[in-house]
Short mmCIF file of N, CA and C and ligand atoms in Angstrom, two decimals:
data_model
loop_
_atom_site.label_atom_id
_atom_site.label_comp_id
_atom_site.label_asym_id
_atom_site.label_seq_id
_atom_site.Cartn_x
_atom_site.Cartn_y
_atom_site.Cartn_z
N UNK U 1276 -83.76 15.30 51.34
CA UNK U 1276 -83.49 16.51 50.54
C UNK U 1276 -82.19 17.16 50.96
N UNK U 1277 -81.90 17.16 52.07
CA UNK U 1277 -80.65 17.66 52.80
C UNK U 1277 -80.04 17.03 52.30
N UNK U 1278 -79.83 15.95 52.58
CA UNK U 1278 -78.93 15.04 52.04
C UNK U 1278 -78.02 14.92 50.73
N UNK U 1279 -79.02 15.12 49.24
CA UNK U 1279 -78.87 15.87 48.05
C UNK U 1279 -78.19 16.74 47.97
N UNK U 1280 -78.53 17.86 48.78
CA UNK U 1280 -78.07 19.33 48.87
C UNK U 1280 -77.00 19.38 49.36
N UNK U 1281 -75.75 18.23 50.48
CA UNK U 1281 -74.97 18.38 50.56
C UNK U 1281 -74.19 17.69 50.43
N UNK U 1282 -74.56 16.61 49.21
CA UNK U 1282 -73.69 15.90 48.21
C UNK U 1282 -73.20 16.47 47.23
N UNK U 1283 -74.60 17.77 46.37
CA UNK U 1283 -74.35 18.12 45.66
C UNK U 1283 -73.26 19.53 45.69
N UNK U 1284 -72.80 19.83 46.66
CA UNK U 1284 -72.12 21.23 47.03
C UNK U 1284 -70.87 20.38 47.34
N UNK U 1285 -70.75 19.10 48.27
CA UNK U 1285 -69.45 19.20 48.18
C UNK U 1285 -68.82 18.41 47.20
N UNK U 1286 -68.99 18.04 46.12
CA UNK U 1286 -68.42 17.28 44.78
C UNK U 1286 -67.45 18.71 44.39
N UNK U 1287 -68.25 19.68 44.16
CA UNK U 1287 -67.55 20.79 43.51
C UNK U 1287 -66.36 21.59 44.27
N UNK U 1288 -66.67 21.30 45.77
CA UNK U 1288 -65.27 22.14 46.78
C UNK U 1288 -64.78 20.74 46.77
N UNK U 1289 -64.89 19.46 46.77
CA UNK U 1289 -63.73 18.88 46.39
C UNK U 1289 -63.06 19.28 45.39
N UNK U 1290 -63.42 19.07 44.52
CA UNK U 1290 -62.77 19.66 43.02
C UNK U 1290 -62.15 20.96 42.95
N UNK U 1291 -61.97 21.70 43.42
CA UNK U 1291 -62.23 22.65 43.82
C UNK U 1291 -60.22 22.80 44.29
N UNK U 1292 -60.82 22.60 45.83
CA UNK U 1292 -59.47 21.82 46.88
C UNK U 1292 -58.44 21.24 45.70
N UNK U 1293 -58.76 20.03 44.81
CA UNK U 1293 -57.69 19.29 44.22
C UNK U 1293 -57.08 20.48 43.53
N UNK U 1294 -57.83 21.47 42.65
CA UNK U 1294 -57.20 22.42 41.32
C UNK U 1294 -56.21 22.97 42.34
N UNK U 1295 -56.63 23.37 43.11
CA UNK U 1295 -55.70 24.50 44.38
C UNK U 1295 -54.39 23.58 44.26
N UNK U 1296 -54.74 22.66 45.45
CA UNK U 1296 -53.30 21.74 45.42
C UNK U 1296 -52.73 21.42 44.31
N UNK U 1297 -53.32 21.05 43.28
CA UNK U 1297 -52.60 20.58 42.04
C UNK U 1297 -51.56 22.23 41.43
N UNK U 1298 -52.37 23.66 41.73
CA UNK U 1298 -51.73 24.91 41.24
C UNK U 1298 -50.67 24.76 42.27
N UNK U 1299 -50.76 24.66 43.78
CA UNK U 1299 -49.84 24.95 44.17
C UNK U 1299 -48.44 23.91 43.91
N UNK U 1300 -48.72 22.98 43.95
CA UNK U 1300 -47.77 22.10 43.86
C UNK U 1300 -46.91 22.49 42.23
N UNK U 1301 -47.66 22.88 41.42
CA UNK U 1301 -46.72 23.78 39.98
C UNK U 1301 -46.08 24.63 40.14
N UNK U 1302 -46.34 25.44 41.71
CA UNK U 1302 -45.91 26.79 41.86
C UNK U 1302 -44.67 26.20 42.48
N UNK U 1303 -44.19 25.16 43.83
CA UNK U 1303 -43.79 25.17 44.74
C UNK U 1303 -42.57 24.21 44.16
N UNK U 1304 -43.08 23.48 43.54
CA UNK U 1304 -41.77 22.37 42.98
C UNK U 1304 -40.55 22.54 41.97
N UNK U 1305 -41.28 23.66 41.05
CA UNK U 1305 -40.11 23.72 40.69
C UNK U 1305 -39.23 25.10 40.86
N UNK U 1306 -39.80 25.80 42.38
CA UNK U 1306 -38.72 26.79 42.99
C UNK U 1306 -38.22 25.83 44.21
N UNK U 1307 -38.79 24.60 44.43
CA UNK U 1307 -37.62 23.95 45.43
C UNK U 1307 -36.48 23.54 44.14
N UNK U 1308 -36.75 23.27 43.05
CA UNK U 1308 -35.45 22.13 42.03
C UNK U 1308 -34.40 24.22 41.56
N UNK U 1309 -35.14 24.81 41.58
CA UNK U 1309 -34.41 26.39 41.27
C UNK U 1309 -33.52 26.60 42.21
N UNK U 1310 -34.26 26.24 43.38
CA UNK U 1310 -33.41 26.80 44.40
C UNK U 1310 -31.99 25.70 45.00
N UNK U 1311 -32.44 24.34 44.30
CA UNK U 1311 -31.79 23.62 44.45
C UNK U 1311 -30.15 23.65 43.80
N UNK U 1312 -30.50 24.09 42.62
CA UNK U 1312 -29.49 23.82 41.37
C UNK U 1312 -28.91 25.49 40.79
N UNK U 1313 -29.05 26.21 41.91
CA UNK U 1313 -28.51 27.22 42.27
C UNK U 1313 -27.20 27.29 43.07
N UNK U 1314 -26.25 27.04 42.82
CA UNK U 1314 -25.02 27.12 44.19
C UNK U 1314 -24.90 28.47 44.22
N UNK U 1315 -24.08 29.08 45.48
CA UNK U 1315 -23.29 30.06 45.66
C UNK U 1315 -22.26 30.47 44.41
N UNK U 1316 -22.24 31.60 43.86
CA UNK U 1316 -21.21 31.91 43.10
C UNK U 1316 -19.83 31.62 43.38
N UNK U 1317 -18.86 31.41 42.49
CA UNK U 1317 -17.77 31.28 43.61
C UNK U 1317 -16.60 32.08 42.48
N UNK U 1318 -15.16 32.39 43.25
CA UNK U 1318 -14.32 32.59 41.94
C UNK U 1318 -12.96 32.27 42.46
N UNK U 1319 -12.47 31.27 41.29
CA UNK U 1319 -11.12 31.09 41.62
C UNK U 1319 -10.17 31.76 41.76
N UNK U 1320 -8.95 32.30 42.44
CA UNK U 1320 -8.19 33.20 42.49
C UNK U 1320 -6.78 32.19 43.17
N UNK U 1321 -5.47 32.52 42.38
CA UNK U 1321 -4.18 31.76 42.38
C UNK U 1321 -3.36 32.46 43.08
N UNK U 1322 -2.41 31.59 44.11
CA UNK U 1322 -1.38 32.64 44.57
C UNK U 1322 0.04 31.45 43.50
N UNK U 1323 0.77 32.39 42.94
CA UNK U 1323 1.58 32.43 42.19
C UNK U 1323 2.73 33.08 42.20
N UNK U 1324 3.90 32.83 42.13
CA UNK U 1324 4.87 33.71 41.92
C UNK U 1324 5.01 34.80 42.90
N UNK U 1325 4.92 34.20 44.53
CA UNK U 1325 4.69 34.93 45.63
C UNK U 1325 3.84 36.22 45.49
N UNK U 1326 3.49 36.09 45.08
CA UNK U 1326 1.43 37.21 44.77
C UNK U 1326 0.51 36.78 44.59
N UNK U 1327 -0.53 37.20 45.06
CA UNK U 1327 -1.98 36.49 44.94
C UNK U 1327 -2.45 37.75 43.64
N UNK U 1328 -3.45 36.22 42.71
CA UNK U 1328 -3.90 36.93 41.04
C UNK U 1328 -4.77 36.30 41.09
N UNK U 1329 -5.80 37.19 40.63
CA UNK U 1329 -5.18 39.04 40.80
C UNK U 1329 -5.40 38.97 42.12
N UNK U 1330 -4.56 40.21 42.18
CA UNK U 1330 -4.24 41.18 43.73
C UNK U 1330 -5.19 41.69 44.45
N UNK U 1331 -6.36 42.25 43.71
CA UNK U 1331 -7.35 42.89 43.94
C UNK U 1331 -8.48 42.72 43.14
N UNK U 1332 -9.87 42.79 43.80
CA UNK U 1332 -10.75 41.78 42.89
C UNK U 1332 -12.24 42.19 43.89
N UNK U 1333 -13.51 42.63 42.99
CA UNK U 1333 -14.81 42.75 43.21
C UNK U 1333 -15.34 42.06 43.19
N UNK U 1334 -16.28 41.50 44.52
CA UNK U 1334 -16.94 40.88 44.40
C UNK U 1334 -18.17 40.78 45.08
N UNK U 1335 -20.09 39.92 44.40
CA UNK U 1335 -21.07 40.47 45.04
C UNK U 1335 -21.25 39.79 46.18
N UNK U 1336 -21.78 40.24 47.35
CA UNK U 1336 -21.92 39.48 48.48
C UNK U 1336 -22.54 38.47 48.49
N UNK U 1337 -22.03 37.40 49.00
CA UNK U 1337 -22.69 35.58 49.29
C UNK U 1337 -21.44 35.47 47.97
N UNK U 1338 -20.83 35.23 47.36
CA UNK U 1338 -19.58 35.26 46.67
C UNK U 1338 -18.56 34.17 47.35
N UNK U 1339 -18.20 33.10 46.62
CA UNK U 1339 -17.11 32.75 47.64
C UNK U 1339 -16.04 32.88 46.76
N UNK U 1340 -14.85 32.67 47.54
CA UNK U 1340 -13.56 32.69 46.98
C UNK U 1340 -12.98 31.66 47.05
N UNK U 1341 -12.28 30.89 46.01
CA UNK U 1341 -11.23 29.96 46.19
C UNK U 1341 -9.98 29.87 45.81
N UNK U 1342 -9.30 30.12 46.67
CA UNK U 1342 -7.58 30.49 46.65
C UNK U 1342 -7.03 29.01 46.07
N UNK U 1343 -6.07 29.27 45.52
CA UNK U 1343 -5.14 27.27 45.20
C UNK U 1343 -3.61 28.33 45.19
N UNK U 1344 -2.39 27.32 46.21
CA UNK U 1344 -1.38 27.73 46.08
C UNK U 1344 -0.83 27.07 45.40
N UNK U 1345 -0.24 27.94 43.70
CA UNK U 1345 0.23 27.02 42.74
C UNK U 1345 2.10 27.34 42.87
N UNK U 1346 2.46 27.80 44.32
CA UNK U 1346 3.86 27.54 44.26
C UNK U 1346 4.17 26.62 44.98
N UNK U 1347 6.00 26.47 44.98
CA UNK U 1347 6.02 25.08 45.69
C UNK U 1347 6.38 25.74 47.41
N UNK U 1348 6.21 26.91 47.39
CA UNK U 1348 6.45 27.27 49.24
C UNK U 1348 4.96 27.44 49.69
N UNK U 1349 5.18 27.33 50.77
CA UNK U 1349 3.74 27.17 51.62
C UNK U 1349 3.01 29.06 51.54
N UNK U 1350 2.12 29.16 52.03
CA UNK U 1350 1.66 30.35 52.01
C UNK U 1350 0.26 30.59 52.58
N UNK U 1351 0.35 31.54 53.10
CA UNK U 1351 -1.09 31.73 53.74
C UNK U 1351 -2.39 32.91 53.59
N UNK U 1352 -3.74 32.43 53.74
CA UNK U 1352 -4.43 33.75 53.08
C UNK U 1352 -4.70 34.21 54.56
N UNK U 1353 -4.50 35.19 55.01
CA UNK U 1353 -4.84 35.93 56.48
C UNK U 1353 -5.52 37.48 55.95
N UNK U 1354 -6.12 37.33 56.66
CA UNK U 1354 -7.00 38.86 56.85
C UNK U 1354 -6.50 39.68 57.72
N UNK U 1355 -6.47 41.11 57.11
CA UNK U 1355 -5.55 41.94 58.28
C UNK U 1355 -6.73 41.92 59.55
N UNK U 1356 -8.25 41.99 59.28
CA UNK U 1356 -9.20 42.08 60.55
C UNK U 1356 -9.16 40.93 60.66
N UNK U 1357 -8.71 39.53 60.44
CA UNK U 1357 -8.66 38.72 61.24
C UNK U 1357 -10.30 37.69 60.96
N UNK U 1358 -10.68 38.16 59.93
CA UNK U 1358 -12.16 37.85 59.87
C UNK U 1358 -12.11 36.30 58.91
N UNK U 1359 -10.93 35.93 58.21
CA UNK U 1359 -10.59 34.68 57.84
C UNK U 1359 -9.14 34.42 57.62
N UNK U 1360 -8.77 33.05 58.22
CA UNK U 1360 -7.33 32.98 58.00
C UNK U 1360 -7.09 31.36 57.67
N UNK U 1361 -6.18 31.32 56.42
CA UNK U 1361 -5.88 29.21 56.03
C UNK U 1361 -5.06 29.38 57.15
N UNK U 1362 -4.82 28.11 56.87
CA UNK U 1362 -3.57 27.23 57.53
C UNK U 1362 -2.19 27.77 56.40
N UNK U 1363 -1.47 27.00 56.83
CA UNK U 1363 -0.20 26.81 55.48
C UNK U 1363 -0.43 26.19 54.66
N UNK U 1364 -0.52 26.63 53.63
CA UNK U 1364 -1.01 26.01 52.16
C UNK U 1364 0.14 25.47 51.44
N UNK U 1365 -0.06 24.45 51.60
CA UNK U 1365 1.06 23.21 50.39
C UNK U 1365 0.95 23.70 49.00
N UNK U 1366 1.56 23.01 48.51
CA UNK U 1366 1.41 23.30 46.75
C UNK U 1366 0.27 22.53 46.75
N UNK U 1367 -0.79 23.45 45.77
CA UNK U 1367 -2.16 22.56 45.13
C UNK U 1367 -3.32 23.13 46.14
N UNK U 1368 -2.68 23.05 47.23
CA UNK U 1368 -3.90 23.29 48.80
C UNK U 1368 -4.41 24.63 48.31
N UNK U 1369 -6.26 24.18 49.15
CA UNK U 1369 -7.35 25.21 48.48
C UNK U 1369 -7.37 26.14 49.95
N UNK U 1370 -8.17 27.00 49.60
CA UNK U 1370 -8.68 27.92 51.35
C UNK U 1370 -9.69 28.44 50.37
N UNK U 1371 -10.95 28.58 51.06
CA UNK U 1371 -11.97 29.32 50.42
C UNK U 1371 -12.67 29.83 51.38
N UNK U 1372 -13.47 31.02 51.11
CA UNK U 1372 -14.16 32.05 52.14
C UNK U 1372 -14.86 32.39 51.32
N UNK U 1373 -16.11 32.42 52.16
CA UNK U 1373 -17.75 33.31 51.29
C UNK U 1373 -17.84 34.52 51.95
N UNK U 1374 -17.98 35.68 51.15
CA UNK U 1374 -17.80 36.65 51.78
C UNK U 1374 -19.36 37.19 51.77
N UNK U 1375 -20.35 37.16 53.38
CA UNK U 1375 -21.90 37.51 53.20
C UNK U 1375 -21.80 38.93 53.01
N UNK U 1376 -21.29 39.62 53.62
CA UNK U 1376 -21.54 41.63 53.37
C UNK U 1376 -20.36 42.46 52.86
N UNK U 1377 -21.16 43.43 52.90
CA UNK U 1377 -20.14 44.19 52.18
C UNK U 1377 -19.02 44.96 52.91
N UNK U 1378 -17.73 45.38 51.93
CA UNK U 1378 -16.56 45.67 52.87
C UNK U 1378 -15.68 45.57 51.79
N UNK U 1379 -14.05 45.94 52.40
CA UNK U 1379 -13.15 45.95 51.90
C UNK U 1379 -12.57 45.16 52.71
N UNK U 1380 -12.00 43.76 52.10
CA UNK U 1380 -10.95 42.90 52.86
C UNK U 1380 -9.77 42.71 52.59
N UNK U 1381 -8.82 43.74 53.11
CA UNK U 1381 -7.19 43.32 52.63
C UNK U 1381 -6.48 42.14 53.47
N UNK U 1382 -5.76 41.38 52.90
CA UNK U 1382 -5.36 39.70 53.60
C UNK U 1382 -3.59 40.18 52.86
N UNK U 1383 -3.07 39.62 53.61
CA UNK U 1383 -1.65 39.14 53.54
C UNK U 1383 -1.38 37.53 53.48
N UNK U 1384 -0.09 37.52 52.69
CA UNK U 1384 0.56 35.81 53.43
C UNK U 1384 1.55 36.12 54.87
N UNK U 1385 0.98 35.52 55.54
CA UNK U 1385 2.07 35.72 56.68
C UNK U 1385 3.05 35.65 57.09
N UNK U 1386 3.54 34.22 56.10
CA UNK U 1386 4.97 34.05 56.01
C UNK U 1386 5.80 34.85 55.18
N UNK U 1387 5.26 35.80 54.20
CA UNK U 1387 5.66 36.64 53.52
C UNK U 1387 4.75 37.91 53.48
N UNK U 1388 4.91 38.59 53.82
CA UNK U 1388 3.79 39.66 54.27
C UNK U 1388 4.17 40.68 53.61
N UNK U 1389 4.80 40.66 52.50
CA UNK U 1389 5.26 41.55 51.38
C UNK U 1389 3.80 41.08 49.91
N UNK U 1390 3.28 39.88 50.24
CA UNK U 1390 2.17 39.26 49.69
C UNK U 1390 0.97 40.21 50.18
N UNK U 1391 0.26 40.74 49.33
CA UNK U 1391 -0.96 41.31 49.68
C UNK U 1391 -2.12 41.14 48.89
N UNK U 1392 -3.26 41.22 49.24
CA UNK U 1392 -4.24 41.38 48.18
C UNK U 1392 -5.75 42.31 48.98
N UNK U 1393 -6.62 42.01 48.14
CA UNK U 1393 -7.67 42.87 48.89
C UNK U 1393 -9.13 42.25 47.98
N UNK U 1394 -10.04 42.34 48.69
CA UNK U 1394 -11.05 41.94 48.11
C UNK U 1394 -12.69 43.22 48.69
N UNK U 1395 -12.97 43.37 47.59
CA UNK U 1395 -14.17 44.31 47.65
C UNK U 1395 -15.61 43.64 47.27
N UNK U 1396 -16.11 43.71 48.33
CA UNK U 1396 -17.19 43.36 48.01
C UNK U 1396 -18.38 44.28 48.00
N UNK U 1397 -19.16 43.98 47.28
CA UNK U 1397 -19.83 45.27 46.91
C UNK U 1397 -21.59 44.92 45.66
N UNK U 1398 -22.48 45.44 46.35
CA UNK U 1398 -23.55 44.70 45.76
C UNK U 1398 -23.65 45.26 44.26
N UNK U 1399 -23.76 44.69 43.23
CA UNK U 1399 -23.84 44.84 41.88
C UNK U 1399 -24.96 44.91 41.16
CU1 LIG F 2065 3.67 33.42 51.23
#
């Protein structure tokens, strides 16, 4: 009689167990493929005509930036705090920075430090 009694109870918490796993696995898979096919925002920004364009520019935090130097002299993105700095940028050459918090970041080119820009970041 026991025996019966605890065949018949666990058919149904199996069944039971599978619905669970089967819900969770609907819940869980497709915020791993969401979270997957999500990148970081990013925004292109040109230094040109010995100025970086635009000059000044908002943006939300986790944000990255990607600089391209479209002249033919070298140039550099430096931060006056020092918090990111390229190399010398060739013609074409990228520098990119994700900026996590918020702030005001003014950067110069160093080799020309008449070059300025600034970047705000700021939650939206
Ligand atoms: Cu420069």
């Amino acid at each position: 009689m026991s025996y019966l009694f605890s065949r018949s109870t666990t058919r149904p918490l199996r069944a039971a167990a599978a619905l669970v796993l089967v819900f969770c696995a609907t819940l869980v898979i497709p915020a791993i493929f969401a979270a997957a096919a999500t990148p970081a925002p990013s925004v292109d920004l040109n230094i040109a005509k010995f100025a970086f364009a635009p000059k000044e520019i908002t943006i939300a935090p986790g944000t990255k930036i990607i600089w391209t130097n479209r002249d033919e002299t070298p140039h550099t993105v430096t931060s006056n705090d020092k918090s990111f700095a390229s190399k010398g940028l060739d013609t074409e050459d990228k520098f990119e920075h994700t900026f996590a918090s918020e702030g005001d970041f003014s950067y110069i080119c160093t080799v020309h430090p008449f070059m300025t820009g600034v970047v705000h970041v700021r939650k939206q």
